[in-house]
Coordinates of C-alpha atoms and ligand atoms in Angstrom, one line a residue:
M95 CA 84.8 81.2 87.5
S96 CA 84.8 82.8 90.9
A97 CA 84.2 86.3 92.3
S98 CA 85.2 87.3 95.8
V99 CA 84.7 90.6 97.6
L100 CA 87.4 91.9 100.1
V101 CA 86.1 94.4 102.6
G102 CA 87.5 96.4 105.5
T103 CA 85.6 95.4 108.7
Q104 CA 86.6 98.3 111.0
W105 CA 87.4 102.0 110.2
G106 CA 89.9 101.4 107.4
D107 CA 93.6 100.6 107.2
E108 CA 93.1 97.0 108.2
G109 CA 95.7 95.9 105.6
K110 CA 93.4 95.4 102.6
G111 CA 96.3 96.3 100.3
K112 CA 98.5 93.6 101.7
I113 CA 95.8 90.9 101.5
T114 CA 94.8 91.9 98.0
D115 CA 98.4 91.6 96.9
L116 CA 98.8 88.3 98.8
I117 CA 95.8 86.6 97.2
S118 CA 95.6 88.4 93.8
G119 CA 97.9 85.8 92.2
D120 CA 94.7 83.6 92.3
F121 CA 92.7 86.2 90.4
D122 CA 92.6 87.3 86.8
V123 CA 91.0 90.7 87.5
V124 CA 91.2 92.9 90.6
C125 CA 88.5 95.6 90.7
R126 CA 88.0 98.6 93.0
Y127 CA 84.3 99.3 93.4
G128 CA 84.1 102.4 95.5
G129 CA 85.8 105.4 97.0
G130 CA 88.6 107.5 95.4
A131 CA 91.9 108.9 96.4
N132 CA 90.9 108.9 100.0
A133 CA 92.1 105.3 100.2
G134 CA 95.7 104.5 101.0
H135 CA 96.6 100.8 100.4
T136 CA 100.1 99.6 101.2
V137 CA 101.7 96.8 99.3
V138 CA 105.1 95.5 100.5
A139 CA 106.4 93.0 98.0
N140 CA 109.8 92.1 96.4
G141 CA 111.5 94.6 98.6
H142 CA 109.4 97.5 97.4
K143 CA 106.8 99.4 99.4
L144 CA 104.0 100.9 97.3
A145 CA 101.2 103.2 98.5
L146 CA 98.2 103.1 96.2
H147 CA 95.2 105.5 96.4
Q148 CA 93.3 105.1 93.1
I149 CA 94.7 102.0 91.3
P150 CA 93.8 98.5 92.6
S151 CA 96.6 96.8 94.5
G152 CA 96.4 94.0 92.0
I153 CA 98.5 96.2 89.6
V154 CA 101.6 94.6 91.2
H155 CA 100.6 91.4 89.4
E156 CA 101.2 92.4 85.8
D157 CA 99.2 89.5 84.2
A158 CA 96.0 90.6 86.0
L159 CA 93.6 93.3 84.8
S160 CA 93.2 96.2 87.3
V161 CA 89.8 97.7 86.9
I162 CA 88.5 100.9 88.5
G163 CA 84.7 100.3 88.7
N164 CA 81.8 102.7 88.1
G165 CA 81.3 103.1 91.8
C166 CA 84.7 104.8 92.2
I167 CA 85.5 108.4 91.7
V168 CA 88.7 109.3 90.0
D169 CA 91.0 112.2 90.6
P170 CA 93.0 112.6 87.4
T171 CA 95.9 114.3 89.1
V172 CA 96.3 111.4 91.6
I173 CA 95.8 108.6 89.1
L174 CA 98.3 110.0 86.6
E175 CA 100.9 110.5 89.3
E176 CA 100.3 107.0 90.4
I177 CA 100.7 105.6 86.9
D178 CA 104.0 107.6 86.6
T179 CA 105.2 106.2 89.9
L180 CA 104.4 102.6 89.0
K181 CA 106.1 103.0 85.6
A182 CA 109.2 104.5 87.3
Q183 CA 109.3 101.3 89.4
G184 CA 109.2 99.2 86.3
L185 CA 105.5 98.2 86.6
S186 CA 103.6 98.5 83.4
C187 CA 100.0 99.8 83.7
E188 CA 98.9 98.0 80.6
G189 CA 96.3 96.1 82.6
L190 CA 94.6 99.2 83.9
R191 CA 91.0 99.9 82.9
I192 CA 88.7 102.7 84.1
S193 CA 84.9 102.6 84.0
G194 CA 83.5 105.3 81.8
N195 CA 80.8 105.7 84.4
A196 CA 83.2 106.6 87.3
H197 CA 82.8 110.2 88.3
I198 CA 85.7 112.7 88.0
V199 CA 86.9 114.5 91.1
M200 CA 87.2 118.2 90.0
P201 CA 89.3 120.9 91.6
Y202 CA 86.2 122.5 93.0
H203 CA 85.3 119.3 94.9
R204 CA 88.5 119.6 96.8
D205 CA 87.8 123.3 97.6
L206 CA 84.3 122.4 98.8
D207 CA 85.5 119.6 100.9
G208 CA 88.0 121.8 102.7
A209 CA 85.6 124.7 103.1
H210 CA 82.7 122.5 104.4
E211 CA 85.0 121.0 107.0
K212 CA 86.1 124.5 108.0
N213 CA 82.5 125.6 108.4
L214 CA 81.7 122.6 110.6
G215 CA 84.2 123.9 113.1
K216 CA 84.5 121.5 116.1
N217 CA 81.9 119.2 114.5
L218 CA 84.2 118.5 111.5
I219 CA 84.3 114.9 110.0
G220 CA 88.0 114.9 109.6
T221 CA 87.9 114.0 105.9
T222 CA 90.9 113.3 103.8
K223 CA 90.1 116.6 101.9
R224 CA 90.3 114.7 98.7
G225 CA 87.0 116.0 97.5
I226 CA 85.1 112.8 98.2
G227 CA 81.9 114.1 99.7
P228 CA 81.3 116.9 97.2
C229 CA 82.1 114.6 94.2
Y230 CA 79.6 111.9 95.4
M231 CA 77.1 114.7 96.1
D232 CA 77.4 115.8 92.5
K233 CA 76.9 112.2 91.4
M234 CA 73.7 111.8 93.3
N235 CA 72.6 115.3 92.3
R236 CA 73.2 114.4 88.7
T237 CA 75.5 117.3 88.2
G238 CA 78.8 115.4 88.0
L239 CA 81.2 114.7 85.2
R240 CA 82.1 111.2 84.4
M241 CA 85.2 109.6 82.9
Q242 CA 83.3 109.0 79.6
D243 CA 83.0 112.8 79.3
M244 CA 86.8 112.8 78.8
L245 CA 86.5 110.8 75.6
D246 CA 85.5 113.9 73.7
D247 CA 86.8 117.4 74.3
D248 CA 83.6 119.2 73.2
T249 CA 81.4 117.0 75.4
F250 CA 83.7 117.7 78.3
R251 CA 83.6 121.4 77.7
E252 CA 79.8 121.4 77.4
K253 CA 79.2 119.4 80.6
L254 CA 81.8 121.4 82.5
A255 CA 80.0 124.7 81.5
A256 CA 76.8 123.3 83.0
A257 CA 78.5 122.0 86.1
L258 CA 80.2 125.4 86.7
A259 CA 76.9 127.3 86.2
Y260 CA 75.8 125.3 89.3
Q261 CA 79.0 125.2 91.3
N262 CA 80.4 128.7 90.9
P263 CA 77.5 130.4 92.9
I264 CA 78.0 127.8 95.6
L265 CA 81.8 128.4 95.8
E266 CA 81.3 132.2 95.7
K267 CA 78.1 132.8 97.7
V268 CA 78.2 130.0 100.2
Y269 CA 81.9 129.7 100.9
G270 CA 83.4 133.0 99.6
L271 CA 85.8 131.0 97.5
P272 CA 87.3 131.8 94.0
T273 CA 85.2 130.5 91.1
Y274 CA 86.4 128.6 88.0
T275 CA 86.1 129.3 84.2
V276 CA 85.6 126.6 81.7
E277 CA 88.9 127.5 80.0
Q278 CA 90.8 127.4 83.2
I279 CA 89.8 123.8 83.9
C280 CA 90.0 122.7 80.3
E281 CA 93.6 123.9 80.1
E282 CA 94.5 121.6 83.0
F283 CA 92.1 118.7 82.3
L284 CA 92.2 118.2 78.5
P285 CA 95.8 117.1 78.7
Y286 CA 94.8 114.7 81.5
A287 CA 91.9 113.4 79.2
E288 CA 94.4 112.8 76.5
R289 CA 96.5 110.5 78.8
L290 CA 93.5 108.8 80.4
R291 CA 91.4 108.1 77.3
P292 CA 93.1 104.8 76.4
Y293 CA 92.1 103.3 79.8
I294 CA 88.4 104.3 79.7
I295 CA 86.0 101.4 78.9
E296 CA 82.6 100.0 79.7
S297 CA 83.8 98.0 82.7
S298 CA 80.7 96.0 83.6
K299 CA 80.8 94.4 80.2
L300 CA 84.4 93.5 80.6
L301 CA 83.9 92.1 84.1
N302 CA 80.9 89.9 83.1
E303 CA 82.8 88.7 79.9
E304 CA 85.7 87.7 82.1
L305 CA 83.4 85.8 84.4
A306 CA 81.7 84.1 81.4
A307 CA 85.2 83.1 80.2
G308 CA 85.8 81.3 83.5
K309 CA 88.1 83.9 85.0
N310 CA 88.3 84.9 88.7
I311 CA 87.6 88.4 89.9
L312 CA 88.6 90.0 93.2
F313 CA 86.7 93.1 94.3
E314 CA 89.1 95.1 96.4
G315 CA 87.2 97.2 98.9
A316 CA 88.5 100.6 100.1
Q317 CA 87.5 102.3 103.4
A318 CA 85.5 100.0 105.6
T319 CA 82.2 98.8 107.1
M320 CA 82.1 101.4 109.9
L321 CA 82.8 104.2 107.3
D322 CA 79.9 103.1 105.1
I323 CA 77.4 105.9 104.3
D324 CA 74.5 103.6 105.2
H325 CA 75.9 101.2 107.8
G326 CA 78.7 103.2 109.4
T327 CA 78.9 105.7 112.2
Y328 CA 77.0 108.4 110.3
P329 CA 77.8 111.3 109.9
F330 CA 81.4 110.3 110.6
V331 CA 81.7 108.2 107.5
T332 CA 82.8 108.4 103.9
S333 CA 80.3 109.1 101.1
S334 CA 80.2 105.7 99.4
N335 CA 79.3 102.1 100.2
P336 CA 82.5 100.2 101.1
T337 CA 80.5 97.2 102.4
A338 CA 80.1 94.1 100.2
G339 CA 76.8 95.3 98.6
G340 CA 78.8 98.2 97.1
A341 CA 80.8 95.7 95.1
L342 CA 77.7 94.9 93.1
T343 CA 76.4 98.4 92.3
G344 CA 80.0 99.7 92.1
S345 CA 80.9 97.2 89.3
G346 CA 77.8 96.0 87.5
V347 CA 78.3 92.4 88.5
G348 CA 75.2 90.6 89.9
P349 CA 74.9 89.2 93.4
T350 CA 74.6 85.6 92.1
R351 CA 78.2 85.8 90.9
I352 CA 79.8 86.4 94.3
D353 CA 81.2 83.2 96.0
R354 CA 82.8 84.6 99.0
V355 CA 83.2 87.8 101.1
V356 CA 86.5 88.2 102.9
G357 CA 86.7 90.6 105.7
V358 CA 90.1 92.2 106.7
A359 CA 90.4 92.9 110.4
K360 CA 93.3 94.3 112.4
A361 CA 94.0 92.3 115.6
Y362 CA 93.3 95.6 117.4
T363 CA 91.5 98.7 116.1
T364 CA 92.4 102.0 114.5
R365 CA 90.5 105.0 113.2
V366 CA 91.5 108.2 111.4
G367 CA 89.3 111.3 111.5
E368 CA 86.6 112.1 114.0
G369 CA 83.7 110.1 115.3
P370 CA 82.9 107.6 118.0
F371 CA 85.3 104.8 118.8
P372 CA 84.3 102.8 121.9
T373 CA 87.6 101.0 122.5
E374 CA 89.8 104.0 121.9
L375 CA 92.9 104.2 124.1
D376 CA 93.3 107.9 124.6
D377 CA 96.4 107.5 126.7
E378 CA 100.0 106.3 126.8
V379 CA 98.9 102.7 126.1
G380 CA 97.2 103.9 122.9
E381 CA 100.3 106.0 122.1
A382 CA 102.6 103.0 122.4
L383 CA 100.3 100.9 120.2
R384 CA 100.4 103.6 117.6
A385 CA 104.1 103.7 117.7
K386 CA 104.4 99.9 117.7
G387 CA 102.0 99.4 114.8
G388 CA 103.3 102.4 112.8
E389 CA 99.8 103.8 112.8
F390 CA 100.0 106.9 110.6
G391 CA 97.8 107.5 107.6
V392 CA 99.0 106.5 104.2
T393 CA 97.0 109.3 102.5
T394 CA 97.2 112.2 105.0
G395 CA 100.0 111.2 107.3
R396 CA 97.7 111.8 110.3
P397 CA 98.3 109.8 113.4
R398 CA 95.7 107.0 113.7
R399 CA 93.6 106.7 116.8
T400 CA 94.2 103.3 118.4
G401 CA 92.3 100.9 120.6
W402 CA 91.6 97.3 121.4
F403 CA 89.8 94.7 119.2
D404 CA 86.1 95.3 119.3
A405 CA 84.1 92.1 118.8
V406 CA 80.8 94.0 118.6
V407 CA 82.0 95.9 115.6
M408 CA 83.4 92.7 114.1
R409 CA 80.1 90.7 114.5
Y410 CA 78.3 93.7 112.9
A411 CA 80.8 93.5 110.0
T412 CA 80.2 89.8 109.7
R413 CA 76.5 90.4 109.5
I414 CA 76.4 93.4 107.2
N415 CA 78.8 91.9 104.7
G416 CA 77.8 88.3 105.0
L417 CA 81.5 87.4 105.6
T418 CA 82.7 83.9 104.7
D419 CA 86.2 84.4 106.0
I420 CA 88.4 86.8 108.0
C421 CA 92.0 87.8 107.3
L422 CA 93.3 89.0 110.6
T423 CA 96.3 91.4 110.3
K424 CA 99.0 92.8 112.5
L425 CA 99.0 90.1 115.2
D426 CA 102.7 90.7 115.5
V427 CA 102.1 94.1 116.9
L428 CA 100.4 92.6 119.9
S429 CA 103.5 90.7 121.2
G430 CA 104.7 91.9 124.6
Y431 CA 101.5 92.5 126.6
D432 CA 100.8 90.6 129.8
T433 CA 97.1 90.6 129.0
I434 CA 95.2 91.8 126.0
P435 CA 91.7 93.3 126.5
V436 CA 89.1 92.4 123.9
C437 CA 85.7 94.2 123.8
V438 CA 83.0 91.5 123.9
A439 CA 80.0 93.7 124.5
Y440 CA 78.9 97.3 125.3
E441 CA 77.2 98.8 128.2
V442 CA 74.8 101.5 127.1
D443 CA 73.1 103.4 130.0
G444 CA 74.0 100.6 132.3
V445 CA 72.5 97.9 130.0
R446 CA 74.7 95.3 128.5
T447 CA 74.3 94.7 124.8
E448 CA 76.2 92.4 122.4
E449 CA 74.8 94.1 119.3
M450 CA 75.4 97.5 117.7
P451 CA 73.2 100.1 119.4
L452 CA 70.3 101.4 117.2
D453 CA 71.1 105.1 117.4
Q454 CA 74.1 107.4 117.1
A455 CA 73.7 108.5 120.8
G456 CA 73.8 104.8 121.9
F457 CA 77.0 104.2 120.1
E458 CA 78.6 107.4 121.4
A459 CA 77.6 106.3 124.9
A460 CA 78.8 102.7 124.5
V461 CA 81.2 101.7 127.3
P462 CA 83.2 98.6 126.3
V463 CA 82.9 95.4 128.3
Y464 CA 86.4 93.8 128.2
E465 CA 87.6 90.3 128.5
E466 CA 91.3 90.0 129.4
L467 CA 93.0 87.4 127.3
P468 CA 96.5 86.2 128.2
G469 CA 99.3 87.9 126.2
W470 CA 102.6 86.5 124.9
S471 CA 106.1 87.9 124.8
E472 CA 107.6 86.1 121.9
D473 CA 108.4 87.8 118.5
I474 CA 106.0 86.0 116.2
S475 CA 107.0 87.7 112.9
Q476 CA 108.8 84.6 111.7
C477 CA 106.0 82.2 112.4
R478 CA 104.5 80.6 109.3
S479 CA 102.1 78.1 110.7
F480 CA 99.4 78.3 113.3
E481 CA 101.1 75.7 115.4
E482 CA 104.3 77.8 115.6
L483 CA 102.5 80.6 117.4
P484 CA 102.8 80.7 121.2
Q485 CA 99.8 79.0 122.8
A486 CA 98.4 82.4 124.1
A487 CA 98.5 83.8 120.5
Q488 CA 96.6 80.7 119.3
D489 CA 94.1 81.1 122.0
Y490 CA 93.7 84.8 121.1
I491 CA 92.9 83.9 117.5
M492 CA 90.4 81.1 118.6
R493 CA 88.6 83.5 120.9
L494 CA 88.4 86.2 118.3
E495 CA 87.1 83.7 115.8
E496 CA 84.4 82.6 118.3
L497 CA 83.4 86.2 119.1
S498 CA 83.4 87.2 115.4
R499 CA 81.1 84.4 114.3
C500 CA 83.3 83.8 111.3
R501 CA 86.3 81.7 110.6
I502 CA 89.8 83.3 110.5
Q503 CA 91.4 82.3 107.3
S504 CA 94.8 83.9 107.6
I505 CA 96.9 85.8 110.2
G506 CA 99.3 88.6 109.4
V507 CA 102.6 88.6 111.3
G508 CA 104.3 91.4 109.3
P509 CA 103.8 93.8 106.5
G510 CA 105.5 91.7 103.8
R511 CA 103.5 89.3 101.5
E512 CA 105.3 86.3 103.0
A513 CA 104.6 87.3 106.6
T514 CA 101.3 85.5 106.7
I515 CA 100.0 82.3 108.3
V516 CA 97.4 80.8 106.0
R517 CA 95.1 78.4 107.9
Y518 CA 93.3 77.0 104.8
P519 CA 93.3 78.0 101.1
L520 CA 90.7 80.6 100.1
M521 CA 90.2 79.2 96.6
Ligands
LIG637 P1 94.6 99.4 103.9 O1 94.2 100.8 103.7 O2 93.5 98.5 104.5 O3 95.2 98.8 102.7 O4 95.8 99.4 105.0 P2 97.0 100.5 105.1 O5 98.0 100.1 104.0 O6 96.5 101.8 105.1 O7 97.6 100.2 106.5 C1 98.0 98.9 106.9 C2 99.4 99.0 107.4 O8 99.8 97.8 108.0 C3 100.4 99.1 106.2 O9 101.5 99.8 106.6 C4 100.8 97.6 106.0 O10 102.1 97.5 105.4 C5 100.8 97.1 107.4 N1 100.5 95.7 107.6 C6 99.5 94.9 106.9 N2 99.5 93.7 107.5 C7 100.4 93.7 108.5 C8 100.8 92.7 109.5 O11 100.2 91.6 109.5 N3 101.7 93.0 110.3 C9 102.3 94.3 110.3 N4 103.3 94.5 111.2 N5 102.0 95.2 109.4 C10 101.0 94.9 108.5
LIG638 P1 91.5 102.9 103.3 O1 91.0 102.3 102.0 C1 90.8 105.1 106.9 C2 87.9 108.4 106.7 C3 88.5 109.8 106.9 C4 87.3 110.5 107.6 C5 86.1 109.8 106.8 C6 85.6 110.7 105.7 O2 93.0 103.2 103.3 O3 91.2 102.0 104.4 P2 86.5 111.2 103.3 O4 87.7 111.9 102.8 O5 86.3 109.8 102.7 O6 85.3 112.0 103.0 O7 86.6 111.1 104.9 O8 86.6 108.6 106.3 N1 88.5 107.6 105.6 C7 89.4 106.6 105.9 N2 90.0 106.2 107.0 N3 91.1 104.5 105.8 C8 90.6 104.9 104.6 O9 90.8 104.2 103.5 C9 89.7 106.0 104.6 N4 89.0 106.7 103.7 C10 88.3 107.6 104.3 O10 89.6 109.8 107.7 O11 87.2 110.1 108.9
LIG639 MG1 94.7 102.7 104.3

């Protein structure tokens, strides 16, 4: 029996989908514990490229169970489309399970997300407009609908009527948006309920039974540490807890069951949406890095902001998540630089700090202190062992490891499952 948590350590899109796919062969269950269709996880395997938003990346391994935990929110339109796409590619979704306690993303959540962003004007968050904030708001406000409400049409209708009595005045009076009727939503959603019903279960019971039976569970994080509602760059964050602690509340598995916490980190940094980003390269160097790394959002297609590796953020992620290992991705993208700057500390109001500043203003004012590491020119995409890497690339890894205060378990040198240098086994 073993349970591992996989988390994003930066602002998302670190390559969690690739790593989940790479290691999920060692796990009997892969469980998502937070977020919704705002995630975009890419899996490149057996010549296929898959983009998953709701379903755990473990679905590619058909003998594993893929669980959507109670901490997730589910958009029926997205998940059904995903199921259809997977089936069309010959992948069965027989191992899919959805927690009855996961909340449902309703059409009005999307409307409210878009309207709220519009109202924020230049202070917008830059959300994915997938209804994430409003759906989690409803969860916390105790006015949400859950997947279990789809098990019975009358229950769904009744709860929806109560939800609309609350939501319609907000839609109409606050945002001047069209309202919804129960019938209108039922017409669309009851057929969804029909299709999703077979997947809905009490997932914490299943997960704990699997552990009791000696099975291995991987908790696949979505989003990332710096997007965490508590620990990220608030308010420029998502509305859930992507950090390792979220795997517990988001699944109903206790902390004593977790053996390791694996952080996925890009060899440089990217961010989509608004908010502070100290090492951002808002110039042609950043533009070139974006082009080289193919840094465009999987969910929204937006160009990702790019910058150098930030060791202050990485150390923070090591601490907040209690990381045991790091999977470093996209090292291949860094081939071809004479030197590669790495941010080792910040200067805030002229004072050097190696830690995350206490307040938002401090982080917004943080000026990166760079160390220039020697680059390499070789194409490293075919390297499969640490020793095959050019010396400068090896040194880059060793320095990042030292700065991160956590060992680097694997190094990604391409998008495919096989394009990975494994330094030691995880299990
Ligand atoms: P996630 O949200 O963390 O799962 O990451 P995304 O899938 O949104 O973005 C990561 C992108 O990088 C995807 O296009 C992956 O196929 C790609 N990728 C992952 N690891 C590597 C790597 O080591 N090298 C290269 N070149 N691409 C990678
Ligand atoms: P994966 O799992 C990158 C960002 C959005 C926005 C902020 C809030 O693929 O790494 P939201 O729609 O969640 O309310 O948006 O969070 N964001 C992500 N950025 N990768 C993600 O997921 C993200 N999920 C949300 O861009 O800045
Ligand atoms: Mg992504």
